[in-house]
Coordinates of C-alpha atoms in Angstrom, one line a residue:
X431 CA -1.4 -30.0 12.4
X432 CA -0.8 -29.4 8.7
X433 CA 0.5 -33.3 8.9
X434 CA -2.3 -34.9 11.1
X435 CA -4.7 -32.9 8.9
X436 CA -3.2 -33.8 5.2
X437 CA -2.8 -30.7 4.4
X438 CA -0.4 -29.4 1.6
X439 CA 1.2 -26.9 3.7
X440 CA 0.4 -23.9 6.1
X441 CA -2.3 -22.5 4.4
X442 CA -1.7 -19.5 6.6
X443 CA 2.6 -18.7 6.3
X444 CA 2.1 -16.3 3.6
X445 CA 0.8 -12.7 4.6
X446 CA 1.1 -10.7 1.9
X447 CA -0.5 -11.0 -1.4
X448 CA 3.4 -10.3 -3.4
X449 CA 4.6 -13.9 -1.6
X450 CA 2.1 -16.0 -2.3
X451 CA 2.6 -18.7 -5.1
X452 CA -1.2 -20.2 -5.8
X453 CA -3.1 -17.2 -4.3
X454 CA -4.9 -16.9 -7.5
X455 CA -6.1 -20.6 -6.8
X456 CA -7.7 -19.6 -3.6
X457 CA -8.0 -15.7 -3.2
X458 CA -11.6 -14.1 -2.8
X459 CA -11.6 -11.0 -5.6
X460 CA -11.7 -8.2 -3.5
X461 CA -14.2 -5.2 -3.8
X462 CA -14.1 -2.9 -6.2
X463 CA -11.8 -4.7 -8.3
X464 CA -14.0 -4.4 -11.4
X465 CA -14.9 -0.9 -10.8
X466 CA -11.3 0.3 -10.4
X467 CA -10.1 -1.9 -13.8
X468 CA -12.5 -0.2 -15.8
X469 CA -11.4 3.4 -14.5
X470 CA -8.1 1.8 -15.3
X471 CA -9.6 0.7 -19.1
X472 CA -11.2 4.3 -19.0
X473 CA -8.5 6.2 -18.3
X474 CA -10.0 8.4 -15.9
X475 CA -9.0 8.9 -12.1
X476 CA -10.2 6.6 -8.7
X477 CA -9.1 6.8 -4.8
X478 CA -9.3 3.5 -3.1
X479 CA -9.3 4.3 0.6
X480 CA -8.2 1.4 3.0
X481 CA -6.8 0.3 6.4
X482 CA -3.6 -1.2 6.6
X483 CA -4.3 -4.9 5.5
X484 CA -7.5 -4.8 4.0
X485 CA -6.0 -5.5 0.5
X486 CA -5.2 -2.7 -1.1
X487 CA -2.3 -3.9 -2.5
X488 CA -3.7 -7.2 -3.1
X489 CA -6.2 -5.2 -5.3
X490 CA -4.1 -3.1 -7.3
X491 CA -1.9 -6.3 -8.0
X492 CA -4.5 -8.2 -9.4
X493 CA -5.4 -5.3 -11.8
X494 CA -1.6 -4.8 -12.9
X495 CA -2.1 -8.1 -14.0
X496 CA -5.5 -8.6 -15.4
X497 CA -4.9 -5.4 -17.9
X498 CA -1.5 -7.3 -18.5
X499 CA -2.9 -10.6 -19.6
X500 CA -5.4 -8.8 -21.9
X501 CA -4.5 -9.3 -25.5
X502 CA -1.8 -7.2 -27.2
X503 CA -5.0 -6.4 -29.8
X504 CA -6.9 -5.5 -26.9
X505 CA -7.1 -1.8 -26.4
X506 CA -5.7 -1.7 -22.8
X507 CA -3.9 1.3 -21.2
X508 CA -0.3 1.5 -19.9
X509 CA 0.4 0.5 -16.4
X510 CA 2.8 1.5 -14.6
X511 CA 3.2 1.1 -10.4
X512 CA 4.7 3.7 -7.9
X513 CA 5.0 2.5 -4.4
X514 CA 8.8 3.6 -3.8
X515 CA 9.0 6.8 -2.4
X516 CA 12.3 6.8 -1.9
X517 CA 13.4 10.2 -4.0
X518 CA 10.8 12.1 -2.3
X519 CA 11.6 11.4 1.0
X520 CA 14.2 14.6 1.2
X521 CA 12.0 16.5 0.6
X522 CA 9.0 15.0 2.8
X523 CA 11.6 15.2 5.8
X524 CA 12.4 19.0 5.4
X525 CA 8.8 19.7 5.3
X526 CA 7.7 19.5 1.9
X527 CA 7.4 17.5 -1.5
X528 CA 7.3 19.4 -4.7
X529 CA 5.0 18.5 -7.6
X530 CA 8.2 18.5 -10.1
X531 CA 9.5 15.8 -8.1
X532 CA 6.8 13.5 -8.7
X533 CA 5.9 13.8 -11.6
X534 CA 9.9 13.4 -12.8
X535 CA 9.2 10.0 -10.9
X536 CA 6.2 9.0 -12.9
X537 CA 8.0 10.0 -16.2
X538 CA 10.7 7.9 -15.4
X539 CA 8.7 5.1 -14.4
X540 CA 6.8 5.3 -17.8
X541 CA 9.7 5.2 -19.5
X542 CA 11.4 2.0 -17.7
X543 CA 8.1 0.3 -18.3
X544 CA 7.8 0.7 -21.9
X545 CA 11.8 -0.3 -21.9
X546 CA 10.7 -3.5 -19.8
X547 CA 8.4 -3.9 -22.7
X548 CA 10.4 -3.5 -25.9
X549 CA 12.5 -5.8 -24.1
X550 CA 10.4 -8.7 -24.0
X551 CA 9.2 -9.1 -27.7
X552 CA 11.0 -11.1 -29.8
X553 CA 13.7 -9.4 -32.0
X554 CA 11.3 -8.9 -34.7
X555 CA 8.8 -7.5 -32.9
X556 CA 10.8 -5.3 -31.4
X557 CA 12.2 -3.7 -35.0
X558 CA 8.9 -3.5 -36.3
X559 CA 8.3 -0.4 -33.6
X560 CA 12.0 0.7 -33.6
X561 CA 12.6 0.8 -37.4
X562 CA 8.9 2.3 -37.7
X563 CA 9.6 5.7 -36.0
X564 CA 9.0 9.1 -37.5
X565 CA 11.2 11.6 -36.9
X566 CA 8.6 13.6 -34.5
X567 CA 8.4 10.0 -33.0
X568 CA 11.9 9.7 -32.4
X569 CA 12.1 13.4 -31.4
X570 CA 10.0 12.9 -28.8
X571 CA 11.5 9.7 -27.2
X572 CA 15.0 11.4 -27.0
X573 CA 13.7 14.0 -25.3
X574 CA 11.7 12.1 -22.6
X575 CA 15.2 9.6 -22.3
X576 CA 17.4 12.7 -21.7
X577 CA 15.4 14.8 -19.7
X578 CA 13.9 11.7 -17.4
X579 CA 16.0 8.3 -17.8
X580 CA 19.5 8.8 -18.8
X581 CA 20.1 11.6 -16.1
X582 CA 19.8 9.0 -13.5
X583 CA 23.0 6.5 -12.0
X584 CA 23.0 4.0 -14.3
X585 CA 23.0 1.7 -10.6
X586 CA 19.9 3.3 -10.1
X587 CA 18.7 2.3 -13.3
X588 CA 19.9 -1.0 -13.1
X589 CA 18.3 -1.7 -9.7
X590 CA 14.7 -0.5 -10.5
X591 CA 14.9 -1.8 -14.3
X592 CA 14.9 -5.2 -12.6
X593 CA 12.5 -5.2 -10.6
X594 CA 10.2 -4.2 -13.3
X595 CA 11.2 -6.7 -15.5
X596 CA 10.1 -9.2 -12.7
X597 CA 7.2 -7.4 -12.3
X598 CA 5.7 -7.8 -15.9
X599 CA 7.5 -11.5 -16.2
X600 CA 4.6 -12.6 -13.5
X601 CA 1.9 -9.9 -14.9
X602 CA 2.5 -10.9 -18.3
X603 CA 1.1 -14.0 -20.2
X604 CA 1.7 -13.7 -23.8
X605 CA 5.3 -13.1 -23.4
X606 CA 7.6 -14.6 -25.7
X607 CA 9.5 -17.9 -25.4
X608 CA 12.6 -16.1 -25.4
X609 CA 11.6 -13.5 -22.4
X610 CA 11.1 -16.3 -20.5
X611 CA 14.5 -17.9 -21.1
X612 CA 16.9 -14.5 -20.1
X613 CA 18.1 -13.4 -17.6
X614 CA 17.5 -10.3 -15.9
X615 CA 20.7 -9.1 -16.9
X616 CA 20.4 -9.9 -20.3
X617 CA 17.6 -8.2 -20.7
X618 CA 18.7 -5.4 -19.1
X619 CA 21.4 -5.2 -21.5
X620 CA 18.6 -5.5 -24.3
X621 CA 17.0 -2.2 -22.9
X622 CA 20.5 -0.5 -23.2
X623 CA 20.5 -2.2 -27.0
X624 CA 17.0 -0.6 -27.7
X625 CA 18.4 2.5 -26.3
X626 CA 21.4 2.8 -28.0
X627 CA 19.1 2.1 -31.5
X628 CA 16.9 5.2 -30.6
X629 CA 20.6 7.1 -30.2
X630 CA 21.0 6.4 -33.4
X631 CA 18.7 7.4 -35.3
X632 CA 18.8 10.5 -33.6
X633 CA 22.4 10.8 -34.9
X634 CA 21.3 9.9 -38.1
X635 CA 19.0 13.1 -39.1
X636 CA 19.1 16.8 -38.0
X637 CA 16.5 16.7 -35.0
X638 CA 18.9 18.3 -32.4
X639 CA 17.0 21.4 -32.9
X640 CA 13.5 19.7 -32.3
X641 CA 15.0 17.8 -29.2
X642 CA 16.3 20.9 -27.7
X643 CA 13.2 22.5 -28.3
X644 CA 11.3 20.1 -26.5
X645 CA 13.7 19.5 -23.5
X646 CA 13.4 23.1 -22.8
X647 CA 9.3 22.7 -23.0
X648 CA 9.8 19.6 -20.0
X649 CA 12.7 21.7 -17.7
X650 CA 10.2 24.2 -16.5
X651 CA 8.7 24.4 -13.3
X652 CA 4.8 24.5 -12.5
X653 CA 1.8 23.5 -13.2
X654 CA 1.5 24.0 -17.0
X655 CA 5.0 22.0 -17.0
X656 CA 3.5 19.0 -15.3
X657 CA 0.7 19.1 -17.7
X658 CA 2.8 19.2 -20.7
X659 CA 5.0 16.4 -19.8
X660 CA 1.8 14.2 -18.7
X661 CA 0.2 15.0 -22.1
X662 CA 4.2 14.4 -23.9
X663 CA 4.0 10.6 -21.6
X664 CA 0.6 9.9 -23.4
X665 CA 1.7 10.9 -26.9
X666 CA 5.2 8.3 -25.9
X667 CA 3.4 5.5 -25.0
X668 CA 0.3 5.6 -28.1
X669 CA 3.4 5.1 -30.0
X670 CA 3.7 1.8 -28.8
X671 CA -0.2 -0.6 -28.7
X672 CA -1.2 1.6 -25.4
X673 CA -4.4 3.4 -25.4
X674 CA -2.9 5.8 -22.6
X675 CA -1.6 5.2 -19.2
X676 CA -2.6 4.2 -15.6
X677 CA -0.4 5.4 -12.4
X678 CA -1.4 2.9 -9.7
X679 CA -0.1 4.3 -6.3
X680 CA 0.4 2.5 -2.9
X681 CA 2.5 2.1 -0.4
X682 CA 2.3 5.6 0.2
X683 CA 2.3 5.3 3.8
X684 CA 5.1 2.2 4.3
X685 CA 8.4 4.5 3.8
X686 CA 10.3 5.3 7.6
X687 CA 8.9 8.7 7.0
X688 CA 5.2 8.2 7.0
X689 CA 4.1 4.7 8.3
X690 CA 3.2 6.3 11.8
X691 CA 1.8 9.4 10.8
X692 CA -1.4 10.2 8.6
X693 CA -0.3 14.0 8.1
X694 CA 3.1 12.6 6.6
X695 CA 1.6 10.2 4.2
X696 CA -1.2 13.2 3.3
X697 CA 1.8 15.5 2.4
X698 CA 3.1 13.1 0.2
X699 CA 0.6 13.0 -2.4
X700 CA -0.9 16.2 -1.8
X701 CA 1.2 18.1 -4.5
X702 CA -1.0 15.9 -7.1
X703 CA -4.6 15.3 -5.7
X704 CA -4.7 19.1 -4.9
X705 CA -4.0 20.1 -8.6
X706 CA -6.8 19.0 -10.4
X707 CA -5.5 19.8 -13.7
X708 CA -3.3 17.0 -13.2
X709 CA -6.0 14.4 -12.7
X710 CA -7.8 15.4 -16.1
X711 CA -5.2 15.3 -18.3
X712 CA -7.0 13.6 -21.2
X713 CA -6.1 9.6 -21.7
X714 CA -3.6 9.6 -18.3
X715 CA -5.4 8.1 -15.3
X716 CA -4.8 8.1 -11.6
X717 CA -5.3 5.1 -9.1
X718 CA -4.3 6.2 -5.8
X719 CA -4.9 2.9 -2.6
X720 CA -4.3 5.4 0.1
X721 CA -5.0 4.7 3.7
X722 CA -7.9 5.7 5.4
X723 CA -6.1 7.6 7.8
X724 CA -5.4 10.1 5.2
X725 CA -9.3 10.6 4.6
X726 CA -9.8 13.1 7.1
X727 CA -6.2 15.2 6.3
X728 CA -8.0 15.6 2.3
X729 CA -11.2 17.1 4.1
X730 CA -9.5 19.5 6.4
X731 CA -8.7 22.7 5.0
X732 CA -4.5 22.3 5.2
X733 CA -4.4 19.3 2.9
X734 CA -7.9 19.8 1.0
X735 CA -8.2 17.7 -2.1
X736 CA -11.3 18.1 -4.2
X737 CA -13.0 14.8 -3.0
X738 CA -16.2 15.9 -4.8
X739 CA -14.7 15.1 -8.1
X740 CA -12.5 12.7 -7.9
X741 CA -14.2 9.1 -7.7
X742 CA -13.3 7.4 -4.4
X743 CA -14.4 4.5 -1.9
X744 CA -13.3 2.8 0.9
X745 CA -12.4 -1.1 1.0
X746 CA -14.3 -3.0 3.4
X747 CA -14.8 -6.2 3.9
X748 CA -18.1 -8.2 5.8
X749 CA -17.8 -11.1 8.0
X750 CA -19.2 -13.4 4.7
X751 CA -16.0 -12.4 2.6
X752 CA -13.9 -13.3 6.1
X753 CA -15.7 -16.9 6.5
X754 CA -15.2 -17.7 2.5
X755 CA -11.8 -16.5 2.6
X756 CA -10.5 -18.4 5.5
X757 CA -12.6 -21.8 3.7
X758 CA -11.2 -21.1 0.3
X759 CA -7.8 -21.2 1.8
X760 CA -8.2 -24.5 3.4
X761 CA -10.2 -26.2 0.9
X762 CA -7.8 -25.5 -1.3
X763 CA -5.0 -26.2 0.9
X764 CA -6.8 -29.6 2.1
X765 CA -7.5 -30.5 -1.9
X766 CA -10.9 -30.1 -0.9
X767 CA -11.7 -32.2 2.1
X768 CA -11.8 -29.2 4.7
X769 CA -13.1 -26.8 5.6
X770 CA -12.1 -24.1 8.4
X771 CA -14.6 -25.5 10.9
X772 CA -12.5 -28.6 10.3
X773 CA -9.6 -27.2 12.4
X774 CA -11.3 -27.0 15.4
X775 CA -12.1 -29.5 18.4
X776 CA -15.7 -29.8 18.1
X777 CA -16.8 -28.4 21.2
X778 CA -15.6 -24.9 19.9
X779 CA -18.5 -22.1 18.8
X780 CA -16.1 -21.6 15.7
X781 CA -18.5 -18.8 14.6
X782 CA -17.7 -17.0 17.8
X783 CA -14.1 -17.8 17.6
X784 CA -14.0 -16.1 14.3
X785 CA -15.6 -13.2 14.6
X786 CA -12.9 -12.6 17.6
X787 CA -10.3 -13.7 15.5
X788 CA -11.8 -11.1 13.0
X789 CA -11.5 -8.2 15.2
X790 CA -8.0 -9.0 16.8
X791 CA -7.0 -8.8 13.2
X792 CA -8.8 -5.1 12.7
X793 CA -10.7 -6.3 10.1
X794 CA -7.8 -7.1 7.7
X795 CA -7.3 -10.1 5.5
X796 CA -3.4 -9.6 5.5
X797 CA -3.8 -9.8 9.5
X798 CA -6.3 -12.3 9.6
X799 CA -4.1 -14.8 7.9
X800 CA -0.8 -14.0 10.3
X801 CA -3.5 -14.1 13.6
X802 CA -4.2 -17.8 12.4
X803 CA -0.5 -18.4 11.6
X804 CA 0.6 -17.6 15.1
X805 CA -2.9 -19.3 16.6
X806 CA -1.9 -23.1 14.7
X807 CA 2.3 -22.3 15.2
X808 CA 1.7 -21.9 18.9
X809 CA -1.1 -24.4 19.4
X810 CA 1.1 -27.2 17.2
X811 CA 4.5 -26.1 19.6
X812 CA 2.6 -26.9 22.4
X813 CA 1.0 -30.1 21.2
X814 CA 3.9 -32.0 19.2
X815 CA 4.0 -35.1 21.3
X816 CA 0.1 -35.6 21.3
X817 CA -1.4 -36.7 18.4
X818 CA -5.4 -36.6 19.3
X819 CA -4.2 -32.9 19.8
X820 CA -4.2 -31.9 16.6
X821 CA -7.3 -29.5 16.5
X822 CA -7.7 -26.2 17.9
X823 CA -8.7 -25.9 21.1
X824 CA -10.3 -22.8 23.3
X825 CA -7.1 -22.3 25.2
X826 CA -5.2 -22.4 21.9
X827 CA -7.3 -19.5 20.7
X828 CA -6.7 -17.6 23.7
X829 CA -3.0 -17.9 23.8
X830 CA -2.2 -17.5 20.1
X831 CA -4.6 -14.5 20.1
X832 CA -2.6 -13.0 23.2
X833 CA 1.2 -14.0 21.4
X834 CA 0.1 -12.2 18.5
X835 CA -1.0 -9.2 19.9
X836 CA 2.2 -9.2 22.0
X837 CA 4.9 -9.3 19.1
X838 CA 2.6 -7.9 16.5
X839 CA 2.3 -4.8 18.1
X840 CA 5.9 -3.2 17.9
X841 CA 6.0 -3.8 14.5
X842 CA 2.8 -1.0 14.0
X843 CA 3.5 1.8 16.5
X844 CA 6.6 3.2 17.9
X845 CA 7.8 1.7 21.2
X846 CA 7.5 5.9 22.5
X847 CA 3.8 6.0 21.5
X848 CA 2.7 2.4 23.3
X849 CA 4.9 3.4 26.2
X850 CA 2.8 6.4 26.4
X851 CA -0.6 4.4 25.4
X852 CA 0.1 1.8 27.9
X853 CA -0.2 4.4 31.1
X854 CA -3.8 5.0 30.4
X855 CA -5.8 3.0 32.8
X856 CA -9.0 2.4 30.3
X857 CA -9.7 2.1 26.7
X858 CA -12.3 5.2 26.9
X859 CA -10.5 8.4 28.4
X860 CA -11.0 12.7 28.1
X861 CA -7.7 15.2 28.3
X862 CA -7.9 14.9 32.1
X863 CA -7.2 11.2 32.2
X864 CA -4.3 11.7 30.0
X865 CA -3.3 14.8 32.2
X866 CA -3.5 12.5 35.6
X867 CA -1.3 10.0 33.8
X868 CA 1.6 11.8 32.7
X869 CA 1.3 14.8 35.3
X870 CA 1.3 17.4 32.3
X871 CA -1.4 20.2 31.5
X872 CA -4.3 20.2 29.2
X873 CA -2.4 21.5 26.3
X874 CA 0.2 18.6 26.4
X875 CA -2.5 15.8 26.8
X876 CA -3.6 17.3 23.6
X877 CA -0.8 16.7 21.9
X878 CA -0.5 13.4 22.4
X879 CA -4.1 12.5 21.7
X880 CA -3.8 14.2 18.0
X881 CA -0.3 12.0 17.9
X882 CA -2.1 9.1 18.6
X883 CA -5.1 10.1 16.5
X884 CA -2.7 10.7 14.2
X885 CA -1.5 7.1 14.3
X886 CA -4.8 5.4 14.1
X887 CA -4.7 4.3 17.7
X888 CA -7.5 6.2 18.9
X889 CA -10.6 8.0 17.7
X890 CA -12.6 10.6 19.3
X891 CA -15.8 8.7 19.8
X892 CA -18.5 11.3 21.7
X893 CA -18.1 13.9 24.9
X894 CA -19.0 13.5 28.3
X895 CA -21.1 15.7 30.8
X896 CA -18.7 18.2 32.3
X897 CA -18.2 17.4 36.4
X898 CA -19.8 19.5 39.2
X899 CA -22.0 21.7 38.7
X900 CA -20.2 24.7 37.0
X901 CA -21.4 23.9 33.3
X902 CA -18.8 23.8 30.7
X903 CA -18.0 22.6 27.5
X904 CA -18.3 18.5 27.4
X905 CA -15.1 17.2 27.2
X906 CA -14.4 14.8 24.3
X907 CA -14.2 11.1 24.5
X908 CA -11.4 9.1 22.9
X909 CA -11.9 5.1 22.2
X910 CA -8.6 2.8 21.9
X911 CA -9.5 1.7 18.2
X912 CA -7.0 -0.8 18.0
X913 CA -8.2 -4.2 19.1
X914 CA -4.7 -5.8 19.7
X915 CA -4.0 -2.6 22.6
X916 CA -7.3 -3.1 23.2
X917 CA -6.3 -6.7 24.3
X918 CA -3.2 -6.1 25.7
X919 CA -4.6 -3.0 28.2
X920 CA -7.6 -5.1 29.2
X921 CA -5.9 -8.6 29.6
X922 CA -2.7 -6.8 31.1
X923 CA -0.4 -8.8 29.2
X924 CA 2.6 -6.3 29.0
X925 CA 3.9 -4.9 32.4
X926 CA 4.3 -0.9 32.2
X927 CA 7.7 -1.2 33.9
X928 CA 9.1 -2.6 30.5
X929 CA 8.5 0.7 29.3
X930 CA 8.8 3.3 31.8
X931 CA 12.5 4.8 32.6
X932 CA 13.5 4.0 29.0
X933 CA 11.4 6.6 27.6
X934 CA 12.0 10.5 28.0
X935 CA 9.2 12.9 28.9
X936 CA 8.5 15.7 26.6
X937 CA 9.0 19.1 28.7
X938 CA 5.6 20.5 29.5
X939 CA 3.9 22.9 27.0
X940 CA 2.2 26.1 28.0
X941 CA -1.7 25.4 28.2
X942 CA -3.2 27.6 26.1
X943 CA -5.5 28.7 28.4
X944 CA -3.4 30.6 30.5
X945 CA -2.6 33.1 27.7

């Protein structure tokens, strides 16, 4: 197709915003981009609530790099990304994550950014910061590089120190010509150079008094402790040309841990939304892209976060941004000769063809763009030898639509939970369908409707009049949510008996009503 058509390449083989060369050629700025870059500017703290795929990353990637390519005499904050989880996850596991341990995270974060930075000036650039330190100045950083760098592996700190670096090398525009020519490990071995030079001039004056001091004020425990080594970050980056810094956090529910549960992801970041001392310490901002599964867990009353005053929103997108997104990508892709209507036989409704392809994909550019991968891979398999059957067809459609829902699918839920979802006969069920298909009691159907609420599979969605004539409380309605099970119940494309017999039961609970 991509041959027949002229096109450059397969404007749909990328699916995620980090592996895509020329998105910023063709990319549709997402919303809320210029509201959450001047919280960024400001300093002051924003929630930015998403499904999975609706460009939450793609959004906090494109303001790492817009507050990057501003103008070292800009006043811009300091911007540092957490989306690996992986220290917490212990903790997360046994139950619990403590507030110490994030913010020990974000310190050391900080600090590897600013390294990342010093690292890329020129050598004269550099020493006019390094050789320009007072001795609170060079108090200060000593502490903060005992108490939150050095203590780490040095593997550790050689792993995550270069992915930074690649991180600012494609954020960064004004970097010098020589940043551009080393090699990660070169520069590495200018951050243990820059290092070494603070060492130094530690050694070089009596300030092990003053350092002590101040690595006992950043070893407590607690919320005053958290505060203090915040406020202690702010002072270590104004050193440098930083107004302050921005925390952008993602991923939060993409470790093993939390991808498949809303309560594990909440739990995560609880420790910090709930203290909201944290979020108002003065020149340090917040910028959390949570899932919107994790909405509900901050309104409850066992993860409540003060919503009210913290600024939040959820990123949605309308069928306009969907149609100029998918004709951005192929104009561009096409050098300007198509459009997406191009890639379709001409009988096809293609406005009814995308707003299914739209749904299949929940509503998510990221799965929008893989649905049309699989639709043209499949189509173009099946039509190699046929060259007037190079446009899309109907039946193409249909079968790439029903492929991707098919291996898609195992990728977002545990095989357990679609085993399970898969024995319901409709998309709209109460308790007692879900009792009749497993043979359990009321409590246990429970259960597994909050685990699969819990997923995002299903929502409850009303109540129904309560059978016979004895009155009652109406039972609640649950809605499959997920348009690919939606599909795959409906159209029957995946036989139960691939599932069943490889899957234990859970042993019956105890309905509560009996007690």
């Amino acid at each position: 197709m991509v041959e027949k058509l002229g096109l450059k390449s397969n404007p749909f083989e990328h699916y995620t915003a980090e592996t895509e060369p020329h998105i910023a050629e063709y990319a549709v700025r997402p919303p809320y981009l210029q509201a959450i870059v001047a919280r960024a500017l400001a300093r002051t703290p924003f929630i930015l609530f998403g499904d999975r795929g609706a460009g939450k990353s793609a959004t906090r990637l494109t303001l790492f790099n817009e507050i990057w390519a501003k103008k070292q005499s800009e006043v811009r904050p300091l911007v540092v990304n957490f989306v690996d989880f992986t220290a917490a996850l212990p903790s997360l596991r046994k139950g619990a994550v403590s507030e110490d341990e994030l913010i020990g995270e974000i310190a050391y974060l900080v600090i590897e950014q600013v390294l990342s930075w010093l690292a890329s000036l020129t050598d004269q650039e550099r020493a006019e910061y390094t050789e320009a330190l007072n001795e609170d100045e060079v108090n200060l950083i000593i502490a903060l590089l005992k108490a939150f760098y050095l203590s780490r592996p040095e593997m550790d700190r050689q792993r995550t120190m270069s992915d930074a670096l690649r991180l600012l090398n494609r954020a960064w525009k004004t970097k010098s010509v020589l940043w551009a020519s080393q090699r990660w490990d070169s520069l590495s071995g200018i951050v243990a150079a820059v290092i070494d030079a603070f060492t130094k001039k530690q050694a070089g004056v009596e300030v092990q008094a003053p350092v002590e001091k101040l690595l006992k004020s950043l070893a407590g425990t607690g919320g005053a402790t958290s505060r203090t080594i915040l406020q202690k970050l702010v002072d270590f980056v104004k050193i440098f040309p930083f107004s302050g810094i921005a925390v952008l956090v993602d991923k939060v529910d993409e470790t093993d841990v939390t991808q498949n549960s809303a309560d594990a992801s909440s739990r995560l970041v609880h420790p910090i939304l709930a203290h909201v001392q944290l979020l108002e310490v003065e020149n340090f901002s917040w910028l959390f892209f949570l899932w919107t599964q994790i909405k509900p867990y901050f309104e409850s009353e066992k993860f409540f976060v003060r919503l009210d005053k913290i600024p939040h929103a959820t990123i949605e997108w309308d069928d306009k941004f969907f149609a100029e997104m998918l004709d951005s990508r192929i104009k561009y892709f096409s050098s300007g000769k198509l459009r997406f209507a191009d890639l379709f036989q001409p009988e096809i409704d293609v406005a009814e063809a995308t707003r299914s392809i739209i749904s299949i994909s929940m509503r998510s550019p990221r799965e929008l763009v893989r649905v049309m991968d699989t639709i043209v891979v499949e189509h173009d398999m099946r039509n190699a030898s046929n060259p007037a059957g190079s446009l899309l067809t109907q039946q193409a459609i249909e079968e790439g639509l029903d492929k991707y829902v098919k291996e898609r699918i195992s990728a977002v839920y545990p095989e357990k939970t679609l085993g399970q979802i898969y024995r319901l006969q409709d998309v709209v069920f109460i308790n007692k369908d879900v009792q009749s298909a497993f043979r359990v009691n009321s409590q246990s159907a429970r259960t597994k409707i909050k685990n699969w609420e819990d997923a995002g599979l299903v929502k409850r969605t009303g109540t129904r009049a309560p059978e016979g004539d004895q009155g009652g409380q109406p039972p609640y309605e649950y809605t499959i949510v997920d348009t690919r099970v939606e599909r795959i119940i409906t159209r029957r494309l995946i036989k139960l008996e691939e599932f069943t017999g490889t899957l234990p039961e859970e042993p019956e609970q105890a309905d509560e009503s009996a007690s």
